[in-house]
PDB file of C-alpha atoms in Angstrom:
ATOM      1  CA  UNK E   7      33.332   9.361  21.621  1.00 52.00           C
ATOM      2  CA  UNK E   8      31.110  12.340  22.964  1.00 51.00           C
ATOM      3  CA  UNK E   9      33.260  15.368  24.395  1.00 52.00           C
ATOM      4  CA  UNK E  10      32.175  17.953  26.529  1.00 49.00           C
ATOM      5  CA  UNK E  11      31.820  20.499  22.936  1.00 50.00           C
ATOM      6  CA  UNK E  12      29.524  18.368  21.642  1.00 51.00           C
ATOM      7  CA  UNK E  13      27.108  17.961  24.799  1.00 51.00           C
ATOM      8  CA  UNK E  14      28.043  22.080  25.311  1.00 49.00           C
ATOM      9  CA  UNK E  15      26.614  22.441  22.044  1.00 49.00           C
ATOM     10  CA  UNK E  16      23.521  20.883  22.102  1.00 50.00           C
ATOM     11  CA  UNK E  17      23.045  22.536  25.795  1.00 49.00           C
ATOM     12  CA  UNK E  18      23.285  26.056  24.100  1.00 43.00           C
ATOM     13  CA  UNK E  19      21.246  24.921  21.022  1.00 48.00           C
ATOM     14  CA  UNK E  20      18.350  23.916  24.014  1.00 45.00           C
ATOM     15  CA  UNK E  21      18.604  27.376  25.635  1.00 40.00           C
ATOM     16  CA  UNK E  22      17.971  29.092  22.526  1.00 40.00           C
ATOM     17  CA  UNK E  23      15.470  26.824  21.371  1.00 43.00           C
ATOM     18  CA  UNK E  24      13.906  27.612  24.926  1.00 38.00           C
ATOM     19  CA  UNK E  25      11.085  30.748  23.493  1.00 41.00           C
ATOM     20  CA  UNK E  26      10.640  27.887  20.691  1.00 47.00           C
ATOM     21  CA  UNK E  27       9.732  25.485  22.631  1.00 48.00           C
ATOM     22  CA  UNK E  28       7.404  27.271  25.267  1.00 41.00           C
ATOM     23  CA  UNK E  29       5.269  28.655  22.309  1.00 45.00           C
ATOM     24  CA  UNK E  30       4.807  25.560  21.049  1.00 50.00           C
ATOM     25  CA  UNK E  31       3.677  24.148  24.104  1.00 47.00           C
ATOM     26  CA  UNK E  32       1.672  26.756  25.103  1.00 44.00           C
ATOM     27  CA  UNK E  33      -0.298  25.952  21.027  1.00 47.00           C
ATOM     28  CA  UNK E  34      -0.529  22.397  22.017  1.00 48.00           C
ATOM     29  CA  UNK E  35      -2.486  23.239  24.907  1.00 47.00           C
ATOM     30  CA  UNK E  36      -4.275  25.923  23.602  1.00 40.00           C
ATOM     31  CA  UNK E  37      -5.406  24.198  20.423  1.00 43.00           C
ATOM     32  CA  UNK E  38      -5.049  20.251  20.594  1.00 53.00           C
ATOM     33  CA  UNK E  39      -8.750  18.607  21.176  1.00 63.00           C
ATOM     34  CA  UNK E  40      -8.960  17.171  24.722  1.00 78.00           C
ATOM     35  CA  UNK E  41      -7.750  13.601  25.049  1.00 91.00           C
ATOM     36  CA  UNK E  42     -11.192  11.389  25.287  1.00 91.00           C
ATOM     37  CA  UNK E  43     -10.953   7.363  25.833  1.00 96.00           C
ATOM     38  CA  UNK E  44     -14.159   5.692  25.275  1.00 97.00           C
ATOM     39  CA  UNK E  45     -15.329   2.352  27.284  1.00 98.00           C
ATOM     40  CA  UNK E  46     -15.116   0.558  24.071  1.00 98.00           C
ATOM     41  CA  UNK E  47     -11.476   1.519  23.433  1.00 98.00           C
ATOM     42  CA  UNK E  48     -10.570   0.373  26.716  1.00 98.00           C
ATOM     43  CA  UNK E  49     -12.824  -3.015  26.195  1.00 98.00           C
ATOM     44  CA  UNK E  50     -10.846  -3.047  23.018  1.00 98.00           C
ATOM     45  CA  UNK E  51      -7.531  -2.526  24.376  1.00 98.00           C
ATOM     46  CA  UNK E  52      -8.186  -5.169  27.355  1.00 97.00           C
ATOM     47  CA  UNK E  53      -9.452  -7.944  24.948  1.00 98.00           C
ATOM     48  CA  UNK E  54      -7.198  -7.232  21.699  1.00 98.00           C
ATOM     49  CA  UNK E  55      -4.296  -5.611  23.343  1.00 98.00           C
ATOM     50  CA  UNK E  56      -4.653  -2.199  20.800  1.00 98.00           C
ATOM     51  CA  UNK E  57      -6.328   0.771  20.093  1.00 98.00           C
ATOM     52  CA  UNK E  58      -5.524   4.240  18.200  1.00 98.00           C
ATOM     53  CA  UNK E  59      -6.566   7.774  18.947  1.00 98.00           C
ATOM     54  CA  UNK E  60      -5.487  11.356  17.072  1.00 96.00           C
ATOM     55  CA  UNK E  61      -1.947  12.073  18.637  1.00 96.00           C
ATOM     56  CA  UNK E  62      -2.300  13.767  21.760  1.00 95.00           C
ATOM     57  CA  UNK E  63       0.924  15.520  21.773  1.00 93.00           C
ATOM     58  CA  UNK E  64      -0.301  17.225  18.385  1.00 92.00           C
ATOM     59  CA  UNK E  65       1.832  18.731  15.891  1.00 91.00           C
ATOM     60  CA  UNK E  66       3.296  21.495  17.781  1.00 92.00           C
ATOM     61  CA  UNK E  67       4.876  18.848  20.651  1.00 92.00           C
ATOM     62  CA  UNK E  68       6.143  16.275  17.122  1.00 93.00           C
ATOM     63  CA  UNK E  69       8.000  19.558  15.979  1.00 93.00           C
ATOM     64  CA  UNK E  70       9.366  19.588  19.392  1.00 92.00           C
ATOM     65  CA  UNK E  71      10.611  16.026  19.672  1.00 95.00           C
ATOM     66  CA  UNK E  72      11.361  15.759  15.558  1.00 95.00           C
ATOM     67  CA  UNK E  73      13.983  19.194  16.135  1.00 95.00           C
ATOM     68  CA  UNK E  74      15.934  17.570  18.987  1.00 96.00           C
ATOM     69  CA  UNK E  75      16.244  14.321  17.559  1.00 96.00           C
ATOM     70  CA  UNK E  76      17.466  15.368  14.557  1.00 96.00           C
ATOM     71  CA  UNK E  77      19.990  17.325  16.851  1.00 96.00           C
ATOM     72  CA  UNK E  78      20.593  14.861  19.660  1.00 96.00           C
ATOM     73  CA  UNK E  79      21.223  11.480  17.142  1.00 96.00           C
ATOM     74  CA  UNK E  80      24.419  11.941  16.251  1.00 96.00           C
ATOM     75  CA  UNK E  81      25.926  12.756  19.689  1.00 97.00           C
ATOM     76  CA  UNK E  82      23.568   9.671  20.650  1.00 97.00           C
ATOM     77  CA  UNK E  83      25.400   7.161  18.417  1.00 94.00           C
ATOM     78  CA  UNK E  84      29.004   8.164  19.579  1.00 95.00           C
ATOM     79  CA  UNK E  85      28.142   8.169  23.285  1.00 96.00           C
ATOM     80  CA  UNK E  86      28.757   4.977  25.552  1.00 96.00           C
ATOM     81  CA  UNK E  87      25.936   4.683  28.711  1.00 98.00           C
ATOM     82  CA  UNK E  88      26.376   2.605  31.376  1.00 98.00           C
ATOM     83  CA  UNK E  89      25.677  -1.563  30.953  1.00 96.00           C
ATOM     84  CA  UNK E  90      22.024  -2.692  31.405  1.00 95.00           C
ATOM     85  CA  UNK E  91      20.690   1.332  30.045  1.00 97.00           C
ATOM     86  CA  UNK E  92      18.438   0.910  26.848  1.00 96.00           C
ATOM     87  CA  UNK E  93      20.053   3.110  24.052  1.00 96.00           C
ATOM     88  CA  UNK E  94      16.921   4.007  23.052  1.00 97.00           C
ATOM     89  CA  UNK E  95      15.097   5.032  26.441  1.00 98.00           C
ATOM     90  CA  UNK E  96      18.486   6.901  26.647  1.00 98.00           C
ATOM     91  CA  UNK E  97      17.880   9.047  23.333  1.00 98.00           C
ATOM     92  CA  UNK E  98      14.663   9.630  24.633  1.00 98.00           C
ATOM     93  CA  UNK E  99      15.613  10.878  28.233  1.00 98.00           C
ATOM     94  CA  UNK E 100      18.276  13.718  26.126  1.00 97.00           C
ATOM     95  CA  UNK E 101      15.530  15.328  24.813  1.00 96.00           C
ATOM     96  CA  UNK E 102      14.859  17.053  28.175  1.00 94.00           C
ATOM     97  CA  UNK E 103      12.413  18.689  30.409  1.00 95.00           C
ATOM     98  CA  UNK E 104      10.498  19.474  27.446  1.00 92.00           C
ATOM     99  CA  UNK E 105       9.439  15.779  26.737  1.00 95.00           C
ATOM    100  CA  UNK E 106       9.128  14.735  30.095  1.00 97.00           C
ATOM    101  CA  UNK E 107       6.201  17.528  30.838  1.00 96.00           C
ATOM    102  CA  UNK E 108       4.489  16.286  27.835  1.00 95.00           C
ATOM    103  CA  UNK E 109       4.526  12.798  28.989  1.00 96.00           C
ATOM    104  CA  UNK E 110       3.451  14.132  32.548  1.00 97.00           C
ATOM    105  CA  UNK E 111       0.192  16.143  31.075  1.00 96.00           C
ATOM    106  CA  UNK E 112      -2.794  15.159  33.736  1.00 96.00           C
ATOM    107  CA  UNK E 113      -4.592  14.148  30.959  1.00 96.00           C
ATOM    108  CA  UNK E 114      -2.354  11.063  29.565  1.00 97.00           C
ATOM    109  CA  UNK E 115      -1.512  10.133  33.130  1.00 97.00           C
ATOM    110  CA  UNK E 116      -5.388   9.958  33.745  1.00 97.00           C
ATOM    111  CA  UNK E 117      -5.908   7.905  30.443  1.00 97.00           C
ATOM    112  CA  UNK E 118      -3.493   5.661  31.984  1.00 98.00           C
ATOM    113  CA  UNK E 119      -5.128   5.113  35.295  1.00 98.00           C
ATOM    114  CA  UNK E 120      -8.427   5.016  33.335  1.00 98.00           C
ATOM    115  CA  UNK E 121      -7.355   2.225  31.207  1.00 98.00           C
ATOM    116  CA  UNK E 122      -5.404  -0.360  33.584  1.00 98.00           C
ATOM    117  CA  UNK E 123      -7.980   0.995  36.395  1.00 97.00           C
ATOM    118  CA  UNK E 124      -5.798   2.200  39.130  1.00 97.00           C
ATOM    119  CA  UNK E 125      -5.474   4.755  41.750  1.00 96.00           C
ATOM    120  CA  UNK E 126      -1.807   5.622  40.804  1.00 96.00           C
ATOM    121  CA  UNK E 127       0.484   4.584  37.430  1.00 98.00           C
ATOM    122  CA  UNK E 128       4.208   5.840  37.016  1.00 98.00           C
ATOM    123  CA  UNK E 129       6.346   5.761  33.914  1.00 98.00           C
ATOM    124  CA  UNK E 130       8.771   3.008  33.672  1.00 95.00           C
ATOM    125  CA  UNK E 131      10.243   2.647  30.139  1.00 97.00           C
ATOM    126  CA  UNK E 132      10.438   4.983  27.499  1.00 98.00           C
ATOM    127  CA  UNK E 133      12.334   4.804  24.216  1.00 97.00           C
ATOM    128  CA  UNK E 134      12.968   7.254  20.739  1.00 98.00           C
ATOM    129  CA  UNK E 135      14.447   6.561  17.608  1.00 94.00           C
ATOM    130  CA  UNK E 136      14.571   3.809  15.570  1.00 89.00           C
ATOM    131  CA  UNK E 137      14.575   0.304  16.583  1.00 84.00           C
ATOM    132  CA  UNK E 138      14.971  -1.455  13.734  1.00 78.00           C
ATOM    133  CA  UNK E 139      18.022  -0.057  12.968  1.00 78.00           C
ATOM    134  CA  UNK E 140      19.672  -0.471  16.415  1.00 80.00           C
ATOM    135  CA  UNK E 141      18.417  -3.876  16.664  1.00 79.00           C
ATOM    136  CA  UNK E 142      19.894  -5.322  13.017  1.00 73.00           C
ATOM    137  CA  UNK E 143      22.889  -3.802  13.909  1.00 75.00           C
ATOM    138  CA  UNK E 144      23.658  -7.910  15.182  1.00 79.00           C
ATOM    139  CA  UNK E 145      24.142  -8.401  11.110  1.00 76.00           C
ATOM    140  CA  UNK E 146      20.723 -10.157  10.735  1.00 79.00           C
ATOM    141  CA  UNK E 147      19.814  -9.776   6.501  1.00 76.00           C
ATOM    142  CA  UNK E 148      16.788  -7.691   6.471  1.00 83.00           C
ATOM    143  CA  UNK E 149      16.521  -4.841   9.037  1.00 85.00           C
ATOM    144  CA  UNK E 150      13.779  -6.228  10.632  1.00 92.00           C
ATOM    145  CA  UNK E 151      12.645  -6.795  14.471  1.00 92.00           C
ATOM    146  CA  UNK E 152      11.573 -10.574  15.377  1.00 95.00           C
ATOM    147  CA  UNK E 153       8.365 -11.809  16.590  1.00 98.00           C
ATOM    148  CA  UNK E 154       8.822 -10.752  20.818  1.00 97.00           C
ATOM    149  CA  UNK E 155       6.872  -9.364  23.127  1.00 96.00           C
ATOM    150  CA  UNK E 156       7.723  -7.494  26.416  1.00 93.00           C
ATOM    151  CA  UNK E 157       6.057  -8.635  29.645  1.00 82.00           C
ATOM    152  CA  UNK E 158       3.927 -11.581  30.566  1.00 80.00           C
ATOM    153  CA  UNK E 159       0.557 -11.588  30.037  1.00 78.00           C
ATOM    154  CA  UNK E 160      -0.077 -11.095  33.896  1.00 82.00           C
ATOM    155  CA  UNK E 161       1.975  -7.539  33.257  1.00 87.00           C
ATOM    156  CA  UNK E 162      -0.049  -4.549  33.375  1.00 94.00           C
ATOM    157  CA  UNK E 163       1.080  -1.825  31.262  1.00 97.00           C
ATOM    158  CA  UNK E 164      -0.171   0.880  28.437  1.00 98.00           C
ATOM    159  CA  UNK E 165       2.152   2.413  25.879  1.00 98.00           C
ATOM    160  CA  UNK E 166       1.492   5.068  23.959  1.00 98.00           C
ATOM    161  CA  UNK E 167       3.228   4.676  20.568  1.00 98.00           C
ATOM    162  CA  UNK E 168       3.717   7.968  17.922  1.00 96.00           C
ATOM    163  CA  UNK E 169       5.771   8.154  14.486  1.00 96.00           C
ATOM    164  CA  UNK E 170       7.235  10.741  13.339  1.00 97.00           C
ATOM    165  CA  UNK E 171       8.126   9.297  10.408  1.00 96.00           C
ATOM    166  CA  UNK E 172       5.239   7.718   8.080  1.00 96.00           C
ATOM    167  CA  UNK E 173       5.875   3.874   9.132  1.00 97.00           C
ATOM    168  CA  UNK E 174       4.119   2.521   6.161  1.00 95.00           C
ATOM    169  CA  UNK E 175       4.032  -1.095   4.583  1.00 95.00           C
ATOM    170  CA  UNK E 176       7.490  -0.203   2.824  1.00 95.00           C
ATOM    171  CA  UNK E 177       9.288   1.719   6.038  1.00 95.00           C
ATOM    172  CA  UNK E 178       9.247  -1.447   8.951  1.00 94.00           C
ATOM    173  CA  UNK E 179       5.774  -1.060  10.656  1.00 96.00           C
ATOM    174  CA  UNK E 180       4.864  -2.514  13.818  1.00 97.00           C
ATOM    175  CA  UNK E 181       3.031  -5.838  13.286  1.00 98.00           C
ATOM    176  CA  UNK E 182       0.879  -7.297  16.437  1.00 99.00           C
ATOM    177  CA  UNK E 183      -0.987 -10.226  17.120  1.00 99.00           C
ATOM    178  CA  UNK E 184      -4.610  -9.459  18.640  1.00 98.00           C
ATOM    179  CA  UNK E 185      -5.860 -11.162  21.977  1.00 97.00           C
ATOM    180  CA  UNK E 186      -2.282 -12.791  21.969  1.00 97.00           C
ATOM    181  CA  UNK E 187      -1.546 -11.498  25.307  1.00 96.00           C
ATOM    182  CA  UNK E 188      -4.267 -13.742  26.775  1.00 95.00           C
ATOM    183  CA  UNK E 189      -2.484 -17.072  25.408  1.00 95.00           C
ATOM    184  CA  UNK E 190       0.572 -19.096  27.511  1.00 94.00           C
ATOM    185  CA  UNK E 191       3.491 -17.602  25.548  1.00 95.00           C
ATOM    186  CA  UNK E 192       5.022 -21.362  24.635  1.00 96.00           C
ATOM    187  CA  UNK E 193       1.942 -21.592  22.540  1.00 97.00           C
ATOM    188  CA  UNK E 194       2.344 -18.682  20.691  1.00 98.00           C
ATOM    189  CA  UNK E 195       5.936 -19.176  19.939  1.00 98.00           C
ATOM    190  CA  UNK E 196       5.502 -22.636  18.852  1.00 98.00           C
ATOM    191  CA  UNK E 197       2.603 -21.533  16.486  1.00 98.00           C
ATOM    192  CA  UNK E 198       5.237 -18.683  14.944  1.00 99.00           C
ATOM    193  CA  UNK E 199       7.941 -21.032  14.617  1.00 99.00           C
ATOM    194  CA  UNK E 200       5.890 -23.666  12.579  1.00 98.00           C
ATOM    195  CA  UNK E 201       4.789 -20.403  10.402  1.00 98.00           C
ATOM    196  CA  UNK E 202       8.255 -19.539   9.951  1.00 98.00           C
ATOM    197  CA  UNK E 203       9.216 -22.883   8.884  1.00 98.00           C
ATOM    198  CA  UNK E 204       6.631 -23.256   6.797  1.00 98.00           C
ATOM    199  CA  UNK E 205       8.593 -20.205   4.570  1.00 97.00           C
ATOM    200  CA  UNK E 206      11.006 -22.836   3.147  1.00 97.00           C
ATOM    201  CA  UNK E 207      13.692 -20.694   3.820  1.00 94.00           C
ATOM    202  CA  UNK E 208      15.366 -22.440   6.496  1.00 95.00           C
ATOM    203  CA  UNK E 209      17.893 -25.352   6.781  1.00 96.00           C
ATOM    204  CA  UNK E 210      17.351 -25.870  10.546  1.00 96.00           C
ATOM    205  CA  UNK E 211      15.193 -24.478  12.881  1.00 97.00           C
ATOM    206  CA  UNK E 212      15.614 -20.705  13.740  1.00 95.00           C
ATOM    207  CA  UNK E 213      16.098 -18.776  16.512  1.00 95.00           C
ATOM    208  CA  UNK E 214      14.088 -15.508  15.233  1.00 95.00           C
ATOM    209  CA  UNK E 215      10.752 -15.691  13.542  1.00 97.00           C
ATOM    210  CA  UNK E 216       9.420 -13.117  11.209  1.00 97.00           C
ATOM    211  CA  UNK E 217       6.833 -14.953   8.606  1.00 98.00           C
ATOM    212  CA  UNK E 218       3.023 -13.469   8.370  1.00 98.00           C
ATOM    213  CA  UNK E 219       0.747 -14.786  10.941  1.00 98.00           C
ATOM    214  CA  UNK E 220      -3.077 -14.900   9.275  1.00 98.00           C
ATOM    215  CA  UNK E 221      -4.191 -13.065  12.117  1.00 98.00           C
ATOM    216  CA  UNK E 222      -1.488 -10.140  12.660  1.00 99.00           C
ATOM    217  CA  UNK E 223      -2.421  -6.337  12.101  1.00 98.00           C
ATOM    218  CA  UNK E 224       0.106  -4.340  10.079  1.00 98.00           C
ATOM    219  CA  UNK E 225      -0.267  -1.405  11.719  1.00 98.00           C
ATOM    220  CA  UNK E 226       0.636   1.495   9.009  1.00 97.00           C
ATOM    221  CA  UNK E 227       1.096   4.555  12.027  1.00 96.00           C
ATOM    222  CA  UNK E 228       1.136   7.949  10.527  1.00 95.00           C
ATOM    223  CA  UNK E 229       2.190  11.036  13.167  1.00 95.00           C
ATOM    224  CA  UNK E 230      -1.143  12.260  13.485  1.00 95.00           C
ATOM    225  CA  UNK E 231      -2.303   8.999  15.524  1.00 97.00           C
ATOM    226  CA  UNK E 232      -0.913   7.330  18.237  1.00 98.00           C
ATOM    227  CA  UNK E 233      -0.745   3.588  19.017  1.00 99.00           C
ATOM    228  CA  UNK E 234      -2.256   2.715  22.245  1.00 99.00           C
ATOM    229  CA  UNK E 235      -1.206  -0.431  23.509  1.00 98.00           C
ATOM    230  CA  UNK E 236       0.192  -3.196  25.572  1.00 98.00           C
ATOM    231  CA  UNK E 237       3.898  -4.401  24.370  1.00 97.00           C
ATOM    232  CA  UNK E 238       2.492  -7.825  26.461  1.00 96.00           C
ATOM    233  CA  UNK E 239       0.913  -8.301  22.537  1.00 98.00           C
ATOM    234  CA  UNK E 240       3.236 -10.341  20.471  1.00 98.00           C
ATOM    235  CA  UNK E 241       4.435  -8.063  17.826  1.00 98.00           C
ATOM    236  CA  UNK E 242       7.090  -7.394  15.410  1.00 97.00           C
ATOM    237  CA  UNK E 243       8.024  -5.048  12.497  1.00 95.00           C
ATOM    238  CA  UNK E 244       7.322  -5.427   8.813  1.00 95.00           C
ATOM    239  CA  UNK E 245      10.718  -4.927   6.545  1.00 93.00           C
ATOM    240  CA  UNK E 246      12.387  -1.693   5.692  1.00 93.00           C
ATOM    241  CA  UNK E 247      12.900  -1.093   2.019  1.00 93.00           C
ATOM    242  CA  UNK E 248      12.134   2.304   1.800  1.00 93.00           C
ATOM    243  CA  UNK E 249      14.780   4.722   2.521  1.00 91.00           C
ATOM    244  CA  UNK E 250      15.094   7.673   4.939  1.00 91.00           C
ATOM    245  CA  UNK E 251      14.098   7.342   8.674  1.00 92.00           C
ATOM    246  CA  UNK E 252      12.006   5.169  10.644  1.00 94.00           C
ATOM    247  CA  UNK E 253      11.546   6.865  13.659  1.00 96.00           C
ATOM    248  CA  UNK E 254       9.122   6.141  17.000  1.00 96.00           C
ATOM    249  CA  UNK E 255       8.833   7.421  20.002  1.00 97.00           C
ATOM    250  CA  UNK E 256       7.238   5.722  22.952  1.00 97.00           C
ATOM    251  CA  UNK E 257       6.265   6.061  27.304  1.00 98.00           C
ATOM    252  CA  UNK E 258       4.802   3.573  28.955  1.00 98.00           C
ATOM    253  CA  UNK E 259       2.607   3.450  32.162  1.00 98.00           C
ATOM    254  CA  UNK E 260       2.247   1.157  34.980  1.00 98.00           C
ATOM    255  CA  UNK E 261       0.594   0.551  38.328  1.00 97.00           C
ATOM    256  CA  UNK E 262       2.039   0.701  41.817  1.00 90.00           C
ATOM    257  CA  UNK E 263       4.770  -1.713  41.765  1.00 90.00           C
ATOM    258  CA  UNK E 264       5.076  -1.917  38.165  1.00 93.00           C
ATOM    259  CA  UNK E 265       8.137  -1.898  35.732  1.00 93.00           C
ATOM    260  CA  UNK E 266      11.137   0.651  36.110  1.00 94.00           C
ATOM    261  CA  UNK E 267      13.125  -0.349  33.599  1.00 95.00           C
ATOM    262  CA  UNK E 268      14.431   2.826  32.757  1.00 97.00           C
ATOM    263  CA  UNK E 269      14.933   4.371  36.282  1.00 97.00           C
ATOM    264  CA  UNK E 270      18.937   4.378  36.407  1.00 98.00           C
ATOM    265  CA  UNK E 271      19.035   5.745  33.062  1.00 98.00           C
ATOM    266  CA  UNK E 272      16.201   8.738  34.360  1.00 98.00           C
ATOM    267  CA  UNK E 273      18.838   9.186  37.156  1.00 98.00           C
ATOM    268  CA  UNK E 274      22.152   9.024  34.692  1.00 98.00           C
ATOM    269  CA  UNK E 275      20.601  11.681  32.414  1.00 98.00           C
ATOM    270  CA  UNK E 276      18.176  14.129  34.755  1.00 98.00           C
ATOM    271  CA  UNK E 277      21.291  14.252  37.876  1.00 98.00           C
ATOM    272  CA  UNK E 278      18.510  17.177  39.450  1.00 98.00           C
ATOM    273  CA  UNK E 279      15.553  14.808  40.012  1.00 98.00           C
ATOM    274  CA  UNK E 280      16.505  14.955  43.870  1.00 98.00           C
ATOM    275  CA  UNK E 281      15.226  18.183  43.668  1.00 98.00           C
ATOM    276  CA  UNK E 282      11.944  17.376  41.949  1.00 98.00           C
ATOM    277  CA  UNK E 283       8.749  17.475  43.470  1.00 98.00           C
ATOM    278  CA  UNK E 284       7.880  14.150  45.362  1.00 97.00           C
ATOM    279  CA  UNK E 285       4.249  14.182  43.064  1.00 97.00           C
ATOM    280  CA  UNK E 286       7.068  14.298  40.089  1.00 98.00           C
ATOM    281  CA  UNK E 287       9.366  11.666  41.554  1.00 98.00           C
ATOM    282  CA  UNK E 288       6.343   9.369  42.001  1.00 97.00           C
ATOM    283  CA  UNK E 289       5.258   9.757  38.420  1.00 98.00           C
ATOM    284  CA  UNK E 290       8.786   8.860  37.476  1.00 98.00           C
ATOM    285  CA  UNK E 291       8.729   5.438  39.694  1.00 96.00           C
ATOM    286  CA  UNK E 292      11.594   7.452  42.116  1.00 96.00           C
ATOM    287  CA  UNK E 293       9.755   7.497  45.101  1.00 89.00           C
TER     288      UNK E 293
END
């Protein structure tokens, strides 16, 4: 159980992290290469559901996020959140103000709008951490996450997707299926399950699939790139042998109308956004 030390703790550690944090920032800005998305990225992202660019939050912002994780996990695993909140969208809304300006930089928002070509996106779901491990926590044997994918394929949505752990071929990386957004998703699952059966390492048919598909993409993300990309793809992970972390951080944009997944747990954690700007409580899918 969290107690009011704990959460007092990590409140003072912020405040004199504070001069920290601000220089970094202020290197990001000053020294990260402006964030240019070609035509042919977006063609690629519209017909194959991925692309990758250099990270755009650059290594000063990943020493940002990688410091309060480190401090905000373990006061993350003991705390309880409200039903329907994503734990993980949760550990990512703790970080603070200092993550949510870097998601709010003109320039992402602008990729956004650029890329699912729209006047106006907000920010709907976020998540940090890893997701392997909170998922496999239902006792499945390998920590692994199943084939899935989040939204239809009439969804519009971008993600941007940055390790800051090396997820190599050993340490659970994210495995998608190009152009699979495009296809009915009964197809697609059918075509997995036959793959997974085709392991010989089932009795019955299964529930989760995880076997190779001949046309996936093992995508082996280091922290200097970023993942951008529609979760509509049908992905999963790889398995985690190695050890140490496996850790991700994610924010994804949408359209007018869009998702808000995440909105009650924006309100739960950030009690002041009342007071934020109504620009700021648009971007945030409050108003």
């Amino acid at each position: 159980m969290t107690t009011s030390t704990d959460m007092d703790r990590i409140q003072l550690k912020d405040q004199t992290q504070v001069k920290d944090q601000t220089h970094d920032i202020a290197q990001m800005q000053a020294t990260d290469q402006p964030l240019v998305i070609s035509e042919e990225q977006i063609s690629h992202f519209h017909r194959q559901g991925f692309f990758l660019i250099p990270n755009p939050l650059g290594a000063a912002g990943i020493r940002i996020v990688d410091r309060a994780q480190v401090d905000i996990e373990p006061v993350w695993a003991q705390r309880e959140f409200p039903d329907g909140m994503n734990r993980l969208a949760c550990q990512w809304l703790m970080v603070g103000e200092s993550l949510l300006e870097m998601v709010e930089r003109p320039e992402l928002t602008e990729a956004a709008r650029k890329i699912l070509n729209t006047d106006t996106v907000h920010i709907g779901a976020v998540g940090l951490g890893d997701a392997s491990k909170v998922i496999s926590a239902d006792g499945r044997a390998q920590r692994q996450v199943q084939w899935h994918v989040d939204g239809t394929p009439e969804a519009q949505q971008v993600s941007f997707r940055t390790a800051l752990d090396r997820h190599d071929t050993s340490n659970a990386p994210l495995r998608v299926l190009p152009g699979s957004q495009h296809r009915p998703g009964d197809e697609v699952a059918a075509e997995l399950l036959q793959l997974e059966l085709a392991t010989g390492t089932h009795d019955e048919a299964p529930d989760l699939c995880f076997a190779r598909h001949p046309h996936e993409v093992e995508v082996v993300l280091d922290p200097r790139w970023t993942l951008v990309w529609t979760p509509s793809t049908w992905h999963a992970t790889g398995v985690k042998t190695a050890a140490g972390p496996r850790r991700a951080m994610s924010w994804n944009y949408y359209p007018a109308g869009g998702r808000t997944r995440d909105l009650e747990a924006l309100k739960y954690l950030h009690p002041g956004w009342p007071d934020w700007s109504e620009d700021r409580r648009r971007l945030w899918g409050l108003a």
